[in-house]
Short mmCIF file of C-alpha atoms in Angstrom, two decimals:
data_model
loop_
_atom_site.label_atom_id
_atom_site.label_comp_id
_atom_site.label_asym_id
_atom_site.label_seq_id
_atom_site.Cartn_x
_atom_site.Cartn_y
_atom_site.Cartn_z
CA MET A 1452 0.00 0.00 0.00
CA ALA A 1453 1.38 3.41 -0.95
CA GLN A 1454 2.03 5.69 1.98
CA THR A 1455 1.73 9.45 2.42
CA LYS A 1456 4.85 11.19 1.22
CA PRO A 1457 7.37 12.03 3.98
CA GLU A 1458 7.12 15.75 3.30
CA ASP A 1459 3.36 15.75 3.92
CA PRO A 1460 2.79 17.74 7.12
CA PRO A 1461 0.92 15.62 9.71
CA LYS A 1462 -1.04 18.64 10.88
CA SER A 1463 -2.94 18.64 7.61
CA PHE A 1464 -4.78 15.53 8.75
CA SER A 1465 -5.83 17.05 12.06
CA SER A 1466 -7.82 19.93 10.61
CA SER A 1467 -11.53 19.72 11.27
CA PRO A 1468 -13.48 18.94 8.13
CA SER A 1469 -16.43 20.85 9.46
CA ASP A 1470 -14.45 23.91 10.58
CA PRO A 1471 -16.70 26.86 9.79
CA THR A 1472 -13.69 29.15 9.26
CA LYS A 1473 -12.20 26.91 6.62
CA LYS A 1474 -12.74 28.30 3.14
CA VAL A 1475 -12.97 26.09 0.13
CA PRO A 1476 -11.98 26.85 -3.43
CA SER A 1477 -14.46 28.51 -5.70
CA SER A 1478 -16.51 26.19 -7.80
CA THR A 1479 -15.09 27.81 -10.91
CA THR A 1480 -11.40 28.02 -10.03
CA HIS A 1481 -8.93 25.19 -9.85
CA PRO A 1482 -7.29 25.41 -6.41
CA ALA A 1483 -3.90 24.36 -7.67
CA ASP A 1484 -3.22 26.53 -10.69
CA GLY A 1485 -5.93 29.18 -10.62
CA MET A 1486 -7.51 27.94 -13.84
CA VAL A 1487 -11.02 29.24 -14.32
CA LEU A 1488 -13.56 26.68 -15.42
CA PRO A 1489 -16.57 27.76 -17.44
CA CYS A 1490 -19.68 27.69 -15.28
CA THR A 1491 -22.14 29.67 -17.37
CA LYS A 1492 -22.04 27.38 -20.38
CA LYS A 1493 -24.89 24.92 -20.47
CA LYS A 1494 -23.55 21.41 -19.99
CA LYS A 1495 -24.84 18.14 -21.33
CA MET A 1496 -26.29 15.62 -18.94
CA ASN A 1497 -23.70 13.12 -17.77
CA LYS A 1498 -25.12 9.73 -18.73
CA TYR A 1499 -22.91 7.86 -16.28
CA VAL A 1500 -24.21 9.97 -13.37
CA LEU A 1501 -27.72 9.44 -14.72
CA ALA A 1502 -27.27 5.65 -14.63
CA CYS A 1503 -25.78 5.71 -11.11
CA SER A 1504 -28.58 7.94 -9.82
CA LEU A 1505 -31.28 5.76 -11.37
CA VAL A 1506 -29.88 2.59 -9.82
CA ALA A 1507 -29.36 4.15 -6.38
CA SER A 1508 -32.86 5.60 -6.43
CA MET A 1509 -34.43 2.22 -7.17
CA ASN A 1510 -34.18 1.71 -3.41
CA SER A 1511 -36.86 4.36 -3.03
CA ILE A 1512 -39.37 2.35 -5.06
CA LEU A 1513 -39.39 -0.13 -2.19
CA SER A 1514 -40.43 2.45 0.38
CA GLY A 1515 -43.03 4.11 -1.86
CA TYR A 1516 -44.58 0.80 -2.91
CA ASP A 1517 -44.80 -0.59 0.61
CA THR A 1518 -46.39 2.58 1.98
CA ALA A 1519 -49.04 2.83 -0.74
CA VAL A 1520 -49.89 -0.83 -1.27
CA MET A 1521 -50.91 -1.23 2.35
CA SER A 1522 -53.60 1.46 1.93
CA GLY A 1523 -55.55 -0.93 -0.30
CA ALA A 1524 -54.34 -4.24 1.08
CA ILE A 1525 -55.58 -3.30 4.56
CA LEU A 1526 -59.19 -3.43 3.31
CA TYR A 1527 -58.75 -7.15 2.62
CA ILE A 1528 -56.47 -7.87 5.58
CA GLN A 1529 -59.21 -6.55 7.88
CA ASP A 1530 -61.70 -8.94 6.29
CA TYR A 1531 -59.31 -11.90 6.37
CA MET A 1532 -57.79 -11.44 9.85
CA LYS A 1533 -60.74 -9.63 11.50
CA ILE A 1534 -58.57 -6.89 13.00
CA SER A 1535 -59.80 -3.61 14.53
CA ASP A 1536 -59.25 -0.04 13.29
CA THR A 1537 -56.63 0.48 16.00
CA MET A 1538 -54.69 -2.59 14.89
CA SER A 1539 -54.95 -1.37 11.29
CA GLU A 1540 -53.58 2.04 12.27
CA ILE A 1541 -50.62 0.45 14.01
CA LEU A 1542 -49.94 -1.91 11.11
CA MET A 1543 -49.99 0.90 8.55
CA GLY A 1544 -48.19 3.63 10.44
CA SER A 1545 -45.67 1.61 12.43
CA ILE A 1546 -43.39 1.06 9.44
CA ASN A 1547 -42.28 4.67 9.76
CA ILE A 1548 -41.31 4.14 13.40
CA TYR A 1549 -39.34 1.04 12.40
CA CYS A 1550 -37.59 3.23 9.83
CA LEU A 1551 -35.89 4.94 12.77
CA ILE A 1552 -33.71 1.91 13.33
CA GLY A 1553 -32.75 1.65 9.68
CA ALA A 1554 -32.16 5.39 9.18
CA THR A 1555 -30.09 5.73 12.37
CA VAL A 1556 -27.95 2.67 11.74
CA ALA A 1557 -27.55 3.23 7.99
CA GLY A 1558 -25.53 6.43 8.44
CA ARG A 1559 -22.91 4.69 10.57
CA ILE A 1560 -22.85 1.60 8.36
CA SER A 1561 -22.44 3.65 5.17
CA ASP A 1562 -19.40 5.38 6.69
CA TRP A 1563 -18.01 1.99 7.63
CA VAL A 1564 -18.63 -0.23 4.58
CA GLY A 1565 -19.43 2.40 1.93
CA ARG A 1566 -22.51 3.84 0.26
CA ARG A 1567 -22.67 1.13 -2.42
CA ARG A 1568 -22.73 -1.83 -0.01
CA THR A 1569 -25.29 -0.05 2.18
CA ILE A 1570 -27.67 0.19 -0.78
CA PHE A 1571 -27.29 -3.56 -1.26
CA ILE A 1572 -27.98 -4.20 2.44
CA ALA A 1573 -31.19 -2.13 2.17
CA ALA A 1574 -32.39 -4.24 -0.76
CA VAL A 1575 -31.72 -7.54 1.08
CA ILE A 1576 -33.53 -6.40 4.23
CA PHE A 1577 -36.57 -5.24 2.29
CA PHE A 1578 -36.68 -8.47 0.25
CA VAL A 1579 -36.90 -10.52 3.46
CA GLY A 1580 -39.58 -8.22 4.93
CA ALA A 1581 -41.76 -8.31 1.81
CA LEU A 1582 -41.68 -12.11 1.64
CA LEU A 1583 -42.51 -12.46 5.32
CA MET A 1584 -45.52 -10.15 4.97
CA ALA A 1585 -46.76 -12.05 1.92
CA LEU A 1586 -46.55 -15.39 3.73
CA ALA A 1587 -47.93 -14.16 7.08
CA SER A 1588 -50.34 -16.55 8.76
CA ASN A 1589 -51.56 -14.06 11.39
CA TYR A 1590 -51.41 -10.42 12.45
CA TRP A 1591 -48.22 -10.76 14.49
CA VAL A 1592 -46.24 -12.42 11.71
CA LEU A 1593 -47.48 -9.64 9.44
CA MET A 1594 -46.21 -7.10 11.97
CA ALA A 1595 -42.81 -8.86 12.07
CA GLY A 1596 -42.53 -8.57 8.30
CA ARG A 1597 -43.56 -4.93 8.55
CA PHE A 1598 -40.82 -4.40 11.13
CA ILE A 1599 -38.10 -5.87 8.89
CA ALA A 1600 -39.37 -4.00 5.83
CA GLY A 1601 -39.38 -0.79 7.89
CA ILE A 1602 -35.70 -1.14 8.66
CA GLY A 1603 -35.04 -1.59 4.94
CA VAL A 1604 -37.08 1.51 4.15
CA GLY A 1605 -35.03 3.49 6.69
CA PHE A 1606 -31.83 2.40 4.94
CA ALA A 1607 -33.27 3.32 1.55
CA PHE A 1608 -34.46 6.78 2.58
CA MET A 1609 -31.06 7.73 3.96
CA ILE A 1610 -28.57 6.23 1.53
CA ALA A 1611 -30.13 7.00 -1.87
CA SER A 1612 -29.91 10.79 -1.37
CA VAL A 1613 -26.41 10.65 0.14
CA TYR A 1614 -25.00 8.54 -2.67
CA THR A 1615 -26.58 10.57 -5.46
CA ALA A 1616 -25.50 13.92 -3.95
CA GLU A 1617 -21.91 12.70 -3.66
CA VAL A 1618 -21.72 11.39 -7.22
CA ALA A 1619 -23.45 14.25 -9.05
CA PRO A 1620 -21.62 17.44 -10.12
CA ALA A 1621 -22.86 20.75 -8.68
CA THR A 1622 -24.48 21.97 -11.91
CA THR A 1623 -26.97 19.07 -12.04
CA ARG A 1624 -27.02 17.93 -8.41
CA GLY A 1625 -30.56 19.15 -7.77
CA PHE A 1626 -31.85 17.23 -10.78
CA PHE A 1627 -30.18 13.98 -9.81
CA THR A 1628 -30.83 14.16 -6.06
CA SER A 1629 -34.54 14.56 -6.76
CA PHE A 1630 -34.53 11.05 -8.27
CA PRO A 1631 -35.20 9.28 -4.95
CA GLU A 1632 -38.45 11.23 -4.59
CA ILE A 1633 -39.39 10.39 -8.19
CA PHE A 1634 -38.91 6.72 -7.42
CA VAL A 1635 -40.82 7.00 -4.12
CA ASN A 1636 -43.74 8.39 -6.11
CA ALA A 1637 -43.32 5.72 -8.78
CA GLY A 1638 -43.47 3.15 -5.99
CA VAL A 1639 -46.61 4.80 -4.59
CA LEU A 1640 -48.24 4.66 -8.02
CA LEU A 1641 -47.26 1.00 -8.50
CA GLY A 1642 -48.70 0.22 -5.08
CA TYR A 1643 -52.04 1.81 -5.99
CA ILE A 1644 -52.08 0.06 -9.39
CA SER A 1645 -51.36 -3.24 -7.65
CA ASN A 1646 -54.31 -2.63 -5.31
CA PHE A 1647 -56.64 -1.88 -8.19
CA ALA A 1648 -55.48 -4.74 -10.45
CA LEU A 1649 -55.43 -7.46 -7.79
CA ALA A 1650 -58.59 -6.49 -5.91
CA PRO A 1651 -60.83 -8.89 -7.90
CA LEU A 1652 -58.83 -11.93 -6.70
CA PRO A 1653 -60.07 -13.92 -3.68
CA THR A 1654 -59.56 -12.19 -0.32
CA HIS A 1655 -57.26 -14.89 1.04
CA ILE A 1656 -54.74 -14.36 -1.80
CA ASN A 1657 -55.03 -10.81 -3.24
CA TRP A 1658 -53.40 -8.95 -0.34
CA ARG A 1659 -50.58 -11.51 -0.19
CA ILE A 1660 -49.65 -10.90 -3.82
CA MET A 1661 -49.95 -7.14 -3.30
CA LEU A 1662 -47.39 -7.24 -0.49
CA GLY A 1663 -45.16 -9.93 -2.04
CA LEU A 1664 -44.65 -7.99 -5.27
CA GLY A 1665 -42.59 -5.52 -3.23
CA ALA A 1666 -39.74 -8.06 -3.25
CA LEU A 1667 -39.22 -7.76 -7.04
CA PRO A 1668 -37.56 -4.29 -7.09
CA ALA A 1669 -35.16 -5.53 -4.38
CA VAL A 1670 -34.03 -8.36 -6.68
CA PHE A 1671 -33.42 -5.98 -9.60
CA LEU A 1672 -31.54 -3.58 -7.33
CA GLY A 1673 -29.34 -6.37 -5.96
CA ILE A 1674 -28.24 -7.21 -9.52
CA ALA A 1675 -27.81 -3.61 -10.68
CA ILE A 1676 -25.71 -2.67 -7.66
CA LEU A 1677 -22.90 -4.87 -9.03
CA PHE A 1678 -22.32 -2.35 -11.82
CA MET A 1679 -22.28 0.80 -9.66
CA PRO A 1680 -19.15 2.69 -8.54
CA GLU A 1681 -18.54 3.74 -4.96
CA SER A 1682 -19.07 7.36 -3.91
CA PRO A 1683 -15.91 9.37 -4.69
CA ARG A 1684 -16.22 11.29 -1.43
CA TRP A 1685 -16.33 8.07 0.60
CA LEU A 1686 -13.30 6.77 -1.33
CA VAL A 1687 -11.34 9.91 -0.44
CA MET A 1688 -12.28 9.43 3.23
CA GLN A 1689 -10.71 5.96 2.95
CA GLY A 1690 -7.54 7.38 1.37
CA GLN A 1691 -8.32 5.72 -1.98
CA LEU A 1692 -7.50 8.76 -4.10
CA GLY A 1693 -6.81 6.81 -7.27
CA GLU A 1694 -10.22 5.12 -7.25
CA ALA A 1695 -11.93 8.42 -6.37
CA ARG A 1696 -10.20 10.11 -9.32
CA LYS A 1697 -11.46 7.40 -11.70
CA VAL A 1698 -15.05 7.86 -10.52
CA LEU A 1699 -14.82 11.66 -10.70
CA GLU A 1700 -13.47 11.51 -14.25
CA LYS A 1701 -16.56 9.51 -15.24
CA THR A 1702 -19.00 11.76 -13.36
CA SER A 1703 -17.52 15.11 -14.44
CA ASP A 1704 -17.73 16.94 -17.75
CA SER A 1705 -13.95 17.30 -18.09
CA SER A 1706 -10.72 16.08 -16.50
CA GLU A 1707 -10.15 19.62 -15.18
CA GLU A 1708 -13.49 19.58 -13.39
CA ALA A 1709 -12.68 16.13 -11.98
CA GLU A 1710 -9.38 17.41 -10.57
CA MET A 1711 -11.10 20.46 -9.12
CA ARG A 1712 -13.73 18.31 -7.38
CA LEU A 1713 -11.03 15.97 -6.05
CA ALA A 1714 -9.02 18.91 -4.68
CA GLU A 1715 -12.08 20.30 -2.90
CA ILE A 1716 -12.92 16.94 -1.35
CA LYS A 1717 -9.32 16.47 -0.22
CA GLU A 1718 -9.31 19.89 1.40
CA THR A 1719 -12.52 19.28 3.36
CA THR A 1720 -11.22 15.91 4.57
CA GLY A 1721 -7.88 17.38 5.74
CA ILE A 1722 -5.73 15.67 3.11
CA PRO A 1723 -2.85 17.87 1.84
CA GLU A 1724 -3.33 19.12 -1.69
CA HIS A 1725 0.03 17.75 -2.87
CA CYS A 1726 -0.81 14.16 -1.80
CA SER A 1727 -1.18 12.48 -5.17
CA ASP A 1728 -0.57 8.78 -4.44
CA ASP A 1729 -3.36 6.42 -5.43
CA VAL A 1730 -3.64 5.13 -1.86
CA ILE A 1731 -2.69 6.99 1.31
CA GLN A 1732 -3.11 6.33 5.01
CA VAL A 1733 -5.70 8.34 6.91
CA PRO A 1734 -6.01 8.61 10.70
CA LYS A 1735 -7.83 5.74 12.39
CA GLY A 1736 -11.47 6.61 12.89
CA ARG A 1737 -11.50 9.30 10.19
CA SER A 1738 -12.27 6.76 7.47
CA SER A 1739 -15.11 5.02 9.34
CA GLY A 1740 -16.94 8.06 10.68
CA GLN A 1741 -15.95 7.62 14.32
CA GLY A 1742 -16.62 10.61 16.54
CA VAL A 1743 -19.24 12.07 14.23
CA TRP A 1744 -22.07 11.73 16.75
CA LYS A 1745 -20.01 13.71 19.25
CA GLU A 1746 -19.76 16.53 16.70
CA LEU A 1747 -23.49 16.34 16.03
CA ILE A 1748 -24.43 16.39 19.72
CA ARG A 1749 -22.12 19.35 20.44
CA PRO A 1750 -22.07 21.15 17.07
CA THR A 1751 -20.36 24.37 16.11
CA PRO A 1752 -22.71 27.35 15.48
CA VAL A 1753 -22.52 26.75 11.72
CA VAL A 1754 -23.26 23.02 12.00
CA ARG A 1755 -26.10 23.79 14.44
CA ARG A 1756 -27.76 26.07 11.87
CA ILE A 1757 -27.29 23.39 9.20
CA LEU A 1758 -28.89 20.74 11.42
CA ILE A 1759 -31.83 23.04 12.24
CA ALA A 1760 -32.39 23.60 8.52
CA SER A 1761 -32.09 19.90 7.65
CA ILE A 1762 -34.20 18.55 10.50
CA GLY A 1763 -36.70 21.39 10.08
CA ILE A 1764 -37.40 20.73 6.41
CA PHE A 1765 -37.75 16.99 7.09
CA PHE A 1766 -40.10 17.67 10.01
CA PHE A 1767 -42.41 19.94 8.03
CA GLN A 1768 -42.41 17.66 4.99
CA GLN A 1769 -44.30 15.03 6.98
CA ALA A 1770 -46.10 17.35 9.41
CA SER A 1771 -47.89 18.75 6.34
CA GLY A 1772 -49.95 15.53 6.45
CA ILE A 1773 -48.90 14.04 3.12
CA ASP A 1774 -48.60 10.50 4.46
CA ALA A 1775 -52.14 10.69 5.81
CA VAL A 1776 -53.19 11.19 2.18
CA VAL A 1777 -50.96 8.38 0.86
CA LEU A 1778 -51.94 5.88 3.55
CA TYR A 1779 -55.60 6.77 3.92
CA SER A 1780 -56.72 7.95 0.48
CA PRO A 1781 -59.46 5.27 0.35
CA SER A 1782 -60.74 6.35 3.78
CA ILE A 1783 -60.68 10.03 2.78
CA PHE A 1784 -62.55 9.35 -0.45
CA LYS A 1785 -65.04 7.24 1.48
CA LYS A 1786 -65.67 10.12 3.90
CA ALA A 1787 -66.09 12.37 0.85
CA GLY A 1788 -68.92 10.18 -0.44
CA ILE A 1789 -67.43 7.47 -2.68
CA LYS A 1790 -68.82 4.09 -1.59
CA SER A 1791 -67.76 1.13 -3.78
CA ARG A 1792 -64.32 -0.41 -3.26
CA SER A 1793 -63.46 -0.37 -6.95
CA SER A 1794 -64.28 3.36 -7.14
CA LEU A 1795 -62.26 4.01 -3.99
CA LEU A 1796 -59.20 2.23 -5.37
CA GLY A 1797 -59.65 3.89 -8.77
CA ALA A 1798 -59.75 7.36 -7.21
CA THR A 1799 -56.75 6.47 -5.08
CA MET A 1800 -54.85 5.43 -8.21
CA ALA A 1801 -55.50 8.93 -9.58
CA VAL A 1802 -53.73 10.31 -6.49
CA GLY A 1803 -50.73 8.16 -7.36
CA PHE A 1804 -50.67 9.44 -10.95
CA SER A 1805 -50.86 13.06 -9.79
CA LYS A 1806 -48.14 12.55 -7.21
CA THR A 1807 -45.83 10.87 -9.71
CA MET A 1808 -46.37 13.19 -12.68
CA PHE A 1809 -45.85 16.43 -10.77
CA VAL A 1810 -42.57 15.37 -9.17
CA LEU A 1811 -41.16 15.68 -12.71
CA VAL A 1812 -41.91 19.41 -12.53
CA SER A 1813 -39.53 19.78 -9.61
CA THR A 1814 -36.92 17.58 -11.26
CA TYR A 1815 -36.96 19.78 -14.36
CA LEU A 1816 -36.98 23.15 -12.58
CA VAL A 1817 -34.90 22.66 -9.41
CA ASP A 1818 -31.55 23.48 -11.08
CA ARG A 1819 -33.06 26.24 -13.23
CA PHE A 1820 -34.99 28.28 -10.67
CA GLY A 1821 -33.47 27.10 -7.41
CA ARG A 1822 -34.70 25.35 -4.27
CA ARG A 1823 -36.33 28.25 -2.42
CA PRO A 1824 -38.78 29.44 -5.12
CA LEU A 1825 -40.14 25.94 -5.72
CA LEU A 1826 -40.32 25.24 -2.00
CA LEU A 1827 -42.28 28.41 -1.23
CA ILE A 1828 -44.68 28.01 -4.18
CA SER A 1829 -45.24 24.38 -3.19
CA THR A 1830 -46.12 25.16 0.43
CA MET A 1831 -48.43 28.04 -0.51
CA GLY A 1832 -50.27 25.76 -2.94
CA MET A 1833 -50.56 23.07 -0.27
CA ILE A 1834 -52.07 25.56 2.20
CA PHE A 1835 -54.68 26.55 -0.40
CA SER A 1836 -55.48 22.88 -1.15
CA HIS A 1837 -55.68 21.90 2.52
CA VAL A 1838 -58.13 24.69 3.30
CA LEU A 1839 -60.49 23.95 0.39
CA LEU A 1840 -60.31 20.18 1.00
CA ALA A 1841 -61.07 20.69 4.69
CA THR A 1842 -63.98 22.97 3.83
CA GLY A 1843 -65.45 20.46 1.37
CA LEU A 1844 -65.11 17.55 3.79
CA THR A 1845 -66.72 19.61 6.56
CA ILE A 1846 -69.71 20.46 4.35
CA ILE A 1847 -70.19 16.77 3.45
CA ASP A 1848 -69.78 15.78 7.10
CA HIS A 1849 -72.55 18.18 8.12
CA ASN A 1850 -74.89 16.96 5.37
CA PRO A 1851 -74.59 13.15 5.49
CA ASP A 1852 -77.96 12.52 3.83
CA LYS A 1853 -77.49 14.85 0.86
CA LYS A 1854 -75.81 13.99 -2.43
CA LEU A 1855 -73.41 16.91 -2.91
CA THR A 1856 -71.84 16.08 -6.27
CA GLY A 1857 -70.16 19.47 -6.66
CA VAL A 1858 -68.59 19.33 -3.21
CA LEU A 1859 -67.41 15.76 -3.84
CA ALA A 1860 -65.77 16.92 -7.08
CA LEU A 1861 -64.10 19.76 -5.15
CA CYS A 1862 -62.70 17.31 -2.56
CA ILE A 1863 -61.31 15.02 -5.24
CA ALA A 1864 -59.79 17.95 -7.14
CA MET A 1865 -58.20 19.41 -4.01
CA LEU A 1866 -56.77 16.06 -2.95
CA LEU A 1867 -55.13 15.71 -6.37
CA THR A 1868 -53.96 19.33 -6.24
CA LEU A 1869 -52.53 18.82 -2.76
CA VAL A 1870 -50.30 15.92 -3.80
CA ALA A 1871 -49.38 17.77 -7.01
CA PHE A 1872 -48.10 20.82 -5.09
CA PHE A 1873 -46.28 18.54 -2.63
CA SER A 1874 -44.55 16.58 -5.37
CA SER A 1875 -43.54 19.67 -7.31
CA GLY A 1876 -41.66 21.18 -4.38
CA LEU A 1877 -41.63 20.13 -0.74
CA GLY A 1878 -41.49 16.38 -1.46
CA PRO A 1879 -38.27 16.15 -3.49
CA ILE A 1880 -36.57 19.33 -2.30
CA ALA A 1881 -36.46 18.16 1.33
CA TRP A 1882 -34.16 15.35 0.19
CA VAL A 1883 -32.20 17.49 -2.26
CA TYR A 1884 -31.61 20.29 0.22
CA SER A 1885 -30.65 18.18 3.23
CA SER A 1886 -28.32 15.90 1.32
CA GLU A 1887 -26.32 18.84 -0.02
CA ILE A 1888 -26.00 21.21 2.98
CA ILE A 1889 -24.56 18.76 5.54
CA PRO A 1890 -20.72 18.73 5.51
CA LEU A 1891 -18.99 15.66 4.08
CA ARG A 1892 -17.73 14.14 7.32
CA LEU A 1893 -21.14 14.55 8.97
CA ARG A 1894 -23.29 13.86 5.92
CA ALA A 1895 -24.30 10.22 6.30
CA GLN A 1896 -24.97 10.29 10.03
CA GLY A 1897 -26.24 13.88 10.02
CA LEU A 1898 -28.76 13.07 7.30
CA SER A 1899 -29.90 10.07 9.33
CA LEU A 1900 -31.09 12.50 12.05
CA GLY A 1901 -33.29 14.28 9.54
CA VAL A 1902 -34.60 11.00 8.12
CA ALA A 1903 -35.32 9.75 11.64
CA THR A 1904 -37.30 12.92 12.38
CA ASN A 1905 -39.14 12.56 9.09
CA ARG A 1906 -40.10 8.95 9.80
CA VAL A 1907 -41.17 9.65 13.41
CA ILE A 1908 -43.59 12.36 12.29
CA SER A 1909 -44.84 10.17 9.45
CA GLY A 1910 -45.32 7.27 11.89
CA ILE A 1911 -47.22 9.42 14.38
CA ILE A 1912 -49.57 10.68 11.66
CA GLY A 1913 -49.98 7.21 10.18
CA MET A 1914 -50.84 5.61 13.51
CA THR A 1915 -53.18 8.36 14.73
CA PHE A 1916 -54.98 9.75 11.65
CA ILE A 1917 -58.17 7.71 12.09
CA SER A 1918 -58.28 8.60 15.79
CA LEU A 1919 -57.52 12.24 14.93
CA TYR A 1920 -60.36 12.69 12.47
CA LYS A 1921 -62.75 10.88 14.78
CA ALA A 1922 -61.82 13.39 17.51
CA ILE A 1923 -61.83 16.66 15.52
CA THR A 1924 -63.62 15.57 12.30
CA ILE A 1925 -61.85 14.86 9.04
CA GLY A 1926 -62.27 18.47 7.96
CA GLY A 1927 -60.70 19.61 11.21
CA ALA A 1928 -57.72 17.32 10.58
CA PHE A 1929 -56.99 19.02 7.27
CA TYR A 1930 -57.47 22.48 8.77
CA LEU A 1931 -54.79 21.43 11.28
CA PHE A 1932 -52.47 20.36 8.47
CA ALA A 1933 -53.10 23.72 6.75
CA GLY A 1934 -51.98 25.54 9.90
CA ILE A 1935 -48.81 23.46 10.20
CA THR A 1936 -47.98 24.02 6.52
CA THR A 1937 -48.36 27.77 7.06
CA VAL A 1938 -45.76 27.64 9.82
CA SER A 1939 -43.49 25.65 7.51
CA ALA A 1940 -43.66 28.36 4.83
CA VAL A 1941 -42.46 30.93 7.39
CA PHE A 1942 -39.62 28.61 8.46
CA PHE A 1943 -38.50 28.02 4.87
CA TYR A 1944 -38.53 31.73 4.07
CA PHE A 1945 -36.36 32.79 7.01
CA PHE A 1946 -34.07 29.80 7.61
CA LEU A 1947 -33.24 28.20 4.26
CA PRO A 1948 -30.72 30.00 2.02
CA GLU A 1949 -30.52 29.15 -1.69
CA THR A 1950 -28.04 26.40 -2.63
CA ARG A 1951 -28.41 26.16 -6.40
CA GLY A 1952 -25.16 25.82 -8.37
CA LYS A 1953 -22.80 25.64 -5.38
CA THR A 1954 -20.45 22.72 -4.73
CA LEU A 1955 -21.04 20.57 -1.68
CA GLU A 1956 -17.80 21.88 -0.22
CA GLU A 1957 -18.93 25.53 -0.59
CA LEU A 1958 -22.36 25.22 0.98
CA GLU A 1959 -21.17 25.30 4.58
CA THR A 1960 -20.27 28.99 4.23
CA LEU A 1961 -23.93 29.82 3.52
CA PHE A 1962 -24.74 29.12 7.16
CA GLU A 1963 -21.99 31.25 8.65
CA LYS A 1964 -23.35 34.14 10.68
CA PRO A 1965 -22.83 37.43 8.80
CA LYS A 1966 -20.28 39.71 10.43
CA PRO A 1967 -21.54 43.03 11.86
CA GLN A 1968 -20.95 45.94 9.47
CA GLU A 1969 -18.57 47.63 11.91
CA ASP A 1970 -16.34 44.53 11.93
CA VAL A 1971 -16.33 44.45 8.13
CA ASP A 1972 -15.43 48.16 8.01
CA SER A 1973 -12.66 47.60 10.55
CA GLU A 1974 -11.20 44.71 8.52
CA ASN A 1975 -11.34 46.79 5.33
CA LYS A 1976 -9.67 49.71 7.08
CA THR A 1977 -6.90 47.47 8.41
CA ALA A 1978 -6.38 45.97 4.96
CA ASN A 1979 -6.22 49.44 3.34
CA ASN A 1980 -3.70 50.66 5.92
CA GLY A 1981 -1.58 47.61 5.21
CA VAL A 1982 -1.63 48.35 1.48
CA LYS A 1983 -0.67 51.99 2.07
CA ALA A 1984 2.17 50.96 4.35
CA ALA A 1985 3.45 48.49 1.79
CA VAL A 1986 3.32 51.12 -0.99
CA SER A 1987 5.06 53.78 1.10
CA SER A 1988 7.83 51.38 2.07
#
């Protein structure tokens, strides 16, 4: 194994990778020779990055499918196993609580064995969970399968965004890191289609096939993972500079850009710029992410602001009530006045189409207009949809004996509009934004905190929605979600700076506290005096 050159100063390895005072090279200037790279010229899509992002994001199909398919399967599970509404709530919503284990552990594991192997582990875990649910003989075996699948979903939620953000170049990072959300929505749609297509089968078999089909994407992912490269940033953390350079050359538009990206990653990981061996030694613990939790528990002011932004956007993404719609669309449509099961599942499938189609809007626009504009438009549209949906459901609730066709049409339209606004902004951008603002050394485990928060809120809503709307009416539940979404819009406006077009290594400076004007004036005055003194001498 090649060693670090003797002249390499040891102190270079002791610098903190998350030091808020550490400046990184500009995204358009090569740190070694000052070469300016063109950043305004429109670049072609890198097909290799596209392939890597597609494969990594296949993990997200698993989570989307499992969440949505249960919304229809539960209708038949209740008939077959004779379980109560409370048991149904727990079965449906508990997967998000189980995600906590997967999301929390996945960050540490991905730092230890790599992003690529962690994706494979997620696929294996979900495959086992899906099969166990399909073969369940009773409620408790079904819950065991749900538990295992939940851990796999937690892995998938965390690792897909991390891997894609670390492979993609800055100019197209928003586009590629929105892929996991596209695949989540594709999984949701497939789950709804599965419900609709398999519903005519006998009750003792239809829900088993619905749940068992979730194992198929895991098989495809397990095969595809063999052809994926490792994350270049993880390779640098292991001291494998040669392998990282090879990946960067494939995922960059030019060899100059690849060298620039490598230099920036080396600087943020404390590796001296002049270290050019293919393999170098790094301090024990640095390569496996040891000590990261200590930095997260006692963060610097900059890292604290980053964590507030990341955890905040994940919190509000689920507190907006979107998973109540995904999990309980049939129940919501039933409360709105649709009675037959085939009509319920058909209307629910329309929700899946809307959710999937509109995520493409965000994918197309996120690198053109930025994260903040889409995020704010999305949340304002969701508030509007929540209020009108709540109003329509309240009118129907107060007139149970009347056939209010117009109000029913309004409820259906607003439910579709709600998921459309979510998918065109808040849904994908939560993953894009969080995966890019967290510093490299803290990224995997830091993102797991946000994912854990996201899954806890989703689990709470999933396990309490029926009880909630029985307590405050279904209209009241959506008025509540409208209020929470309003608070989220205020949070996004004041706490989330724009990140479009910046390298991952530059983004940390966005969260530095601006210096008071008097300090800036003092620094400028000192600098001017120094120039005058130099000229006069």
